[in-house]
């Protein structure tokens, strides 16, 4: 594909609306967080979810090595957190409130859902790795989701 084709594909993929998550784990240099909208459910029995991480990510090694990670699903009022964890910076937890799971994984407060997972499989796939997790604990709260569509954040809490 040419660079133009890649841009077209990226824009076309962006027509698929998603929620926004911050995926967290404990790396050997401390807590890691990365904004990700590639989260998806996979299976209920066993309970499996997946997300994708770019091979160029500075925290790739930490996520591939982590035995546990958490998916923090952001609410409509958490756009700043999404911006924050889309930065390339290893001190990214500075100034961010969080608690810690029994496996040492950072958990963000006031999200609309969270899934604490054990890393089950990682797959090398193109320019990303697919990370599949088995859900060990989950929690949900009321609130509208933060959405991502066409390269922009969106709000929508309306039922059709
Ligand atoms: C809404 C949104 C969704 C994103 N989804 C992903 C994703 O699913 N996987 C990924 O690797 N990066 C994703 N990114 C980009 C990463 O958040 C960003 O490249 C990363 O935080 C940069 O830091 P790093 O190089 O330390 O990983 C997304 C960014 C935004 C704003």
XYZ file of C-alpha atoms and ligand atoms in Angstrom:
191
model
C 0.000 0.000 0.000
C 1.169 3.529 -0.713
C 1.259 6.118 2.093
C -1.936 7.659 0.642
C -3.676 4.266 0.714
C -2.618 3.826 4.346
C -4.033 7.230 5.244
C -7.307 6.350 3.466
C -7.488 3.036 5.307
C -6.821 4.748 8.623
C -9.577 7.297 7.967
C -11.988 4.575 6.854
C -11.248 2.480 9.957
C -11.975 5.628 11.967
C -15.608 5.420 10.765
C -16.031 2.605 13.283
C -17.022 4.281 16.572
C -15.391 2.938 19.717
C -15.141 3.646 23.399
C -11.824 4.727 24.905
C -9.823 2.767 27.470
C -6.576 3.180 29.349
C -4.770 -0.152 29.617
C -2.529 -0.361 32.679
C 0.112 -2.755 33.944
C 3.070 -2.804 36.313
C 6.328 -2.661 34.383
C 9.829 -3.164 35.805
C 10.235 0.653 35.868
C 6.882 1.238 37.570
C 3.252 1.651 36.540
C 2.411 1.921 32.814
C -0.712 3.292 31.146
C -1.603 3.613 27.468
C -4.740 4.983 25.834
C -6.265 2.293 23.604
C -9.478 1.941 21.611
C -8.654 -1.503 20.223
C -10.307 -3.189 23.219
C -12.866 -5.835 22.332
C -14.700 -8.690 23.991
C -13.778 -12.151 22.713
C -15.426 -14.883 24.786
C -17.744 -15.286 27.767
C -16.763 -18.873 28.608
C -13.920 -18.585 29.325
C -14.107 -14.799 29.844
C -11.625 -13.346 27.350
C -10.964 -9.853 26.012
C -8.304 -8.458 23.679
C -6.547 -5.246 22.755
C -3.682 -4.366 20.384
C -0.453 -2.572 21.127
C 1.771 -0.977 18.471
C 5.246 -2.477 18.160
C 6.661 1.068 18.285
C 5.159 1.677 21.740
C 7.747 2.499 24.391
C 5.814 0.300 26.802
C 5.517 -2.740 24.486
C 8.075 -4.751 26.497
C 6.275 -4.041 29.767
C 2.891 -5.217 28.414
C 4.331 -8.351 26.770
C 6.079 -9.281 30.036
C 3.211 -8.377 32.367
C 1.348 -11.325 33.861
C -1.618 -9.061 34.612
C -3.130 -5.890 33.166
C -6.306 -3.846 33.541
C -8.677 -2.251 31.043
C -10.036 1.057 32.423
C -13.046 2.178 30.354
C -13.260 5.983 30.352
C -16.397 8.007 30.980
C -17.500 11.096 29.032
C -15.776 13.427 31.544
C -12.377 11.665 31.319
C -11.066 13.039 28.025
C -8.074 14.563 29.844
C -7.049 11.103 31.063
C -7.205 9.833 27.492
C -4.945 12.712 26.336
C -2.636 12.097 29.248
C -2.103 8.401 28.540
C -1.698 8.962 24.796
C 1.607 10.710 25.603
C 4.933 8.968 25.173
C 6.350 9.403 28.642
C 7.478 6.916 31.227
C 6.593 9.241 34.115
C 3.047 9.361 32.808
C 1.461 8.500 36.187
C 2.811 11.688 37.803
C -0.170 13.664 39.064
C -2.672 10.904 38.262
C -4.770 9.395 41.034
C -4.908 5.591 41.072
C -5.257 2.584 43.312
C -3.401 -0.696 42.965
C -4.864 -4.179 42.383
C -3.716 -7.247 44.303
C -1.303 -7.915 41.398
C 0.150 -4.394 41.560
C -1.733 -3.151 38.474
C -2.792 0.540 38.570
C -6.575 1.068 38.543
C -8.010 4.463 37.581
C -10.887 5.781 39.724
C -14.336 6.847 38.437
C -14.205 4.883 35.190
C -17.461 3.450 33.810
C -16.032 -0.081 33.794
C -12.838 -1.945 34.596
C -11.562 -5.424 33.820
C -8.627 -6.949 35.708
C -7.048 -9.571 33.492
C -4.399 -12.241 33.499
C -2.377 -12.216 30.285
C -3.330 -15.395 28.449
C -1.882 -15.052 24.927
C 0.130 -12.566 22.901
C 0.203 -12.712 19.094
C 2.677 -10.981 16.817
C 0.451 -9.490 14.106
C 1.686 -6.962 11.519
C 2.826 -3.748 13.197
C 0.972 -4.614 16.445
C 0.811 -7.359 19.040
C -2.623 -8.692 19.994
C -2.868 -9.216 23.756
C -5.583 -11.555 25.002
C -6.522 -11.451 28.671
C -8.634 -13.672 30.872
C -10.929 -11.500 33.004
C -10.406 -12.232 36.712
C -12.378 -9.284 38.172
C -14.636 -6.644 36.697
C -16.648 -3.679 37.895
C -19.000 -1.141 36.337
C -20.491 2.247 37.208
C -23.247 4.407 35.769
C -22.238 7.184 33.394
C -21.969 7.984 29.710
C -18.980 6.689 27.756
C -16.205 8.697 26.153
C -16.405 7.862 22.430
C -13.886 8.083 19.596
C -15.044 8.497 15.989
C -13.441 9.965 12.889
C -10.284 10.840 14.823
C -12.192 12.931 17.398
C -13.692 12.454 20.810
C -17.496 12.357 20.859
C -20.232 12.331 23.438
C -23.436 10.381 23.192
C -25.608 8.934 25.891
C -28.870 8.795 23.979
C -30.857 5.655 23.347
C -32.410 5.377 19.883
C -8.258 7.389 21.216
C -6.919 6.719 21.080
C -6.859 5.332 20.927
C -5.623 4.675 20.823
N -5.592 3.309 20.706
C -4.408 2.641 20.682
C -4.368 1.215 20.657
O -5.378 0.534 20.664
N -3.146 0.616 20.669
C -1.982 1.348 20.662
O -0.895 0.755 20.659
N -1.991 2.712 20.692
C -3.176 3.375 20.718
N -3.203 4.730 20.774
C -1.942 5.474 20.770
C -1.258 5.412 22.125
O -2.094 5.854 23.180
C 0.035 6.281 22.091
O 0.719 6.014 20.908
C 0.949 5.934 23.194
O 0.398 6.298 24.440
C 2.289 6.635 23.016
O 3.134 6.303 24.091
P 4.143 5.049 24.070
O 4.981 5.118 22.858
O 4.903 5.169 25.353
O 3.256 3.815 24.057
C -4.423 5.418 20.870
C -4.483 6.811 21.039
C -5.701 7.448 21.157
C -5.742 8.945 21.368
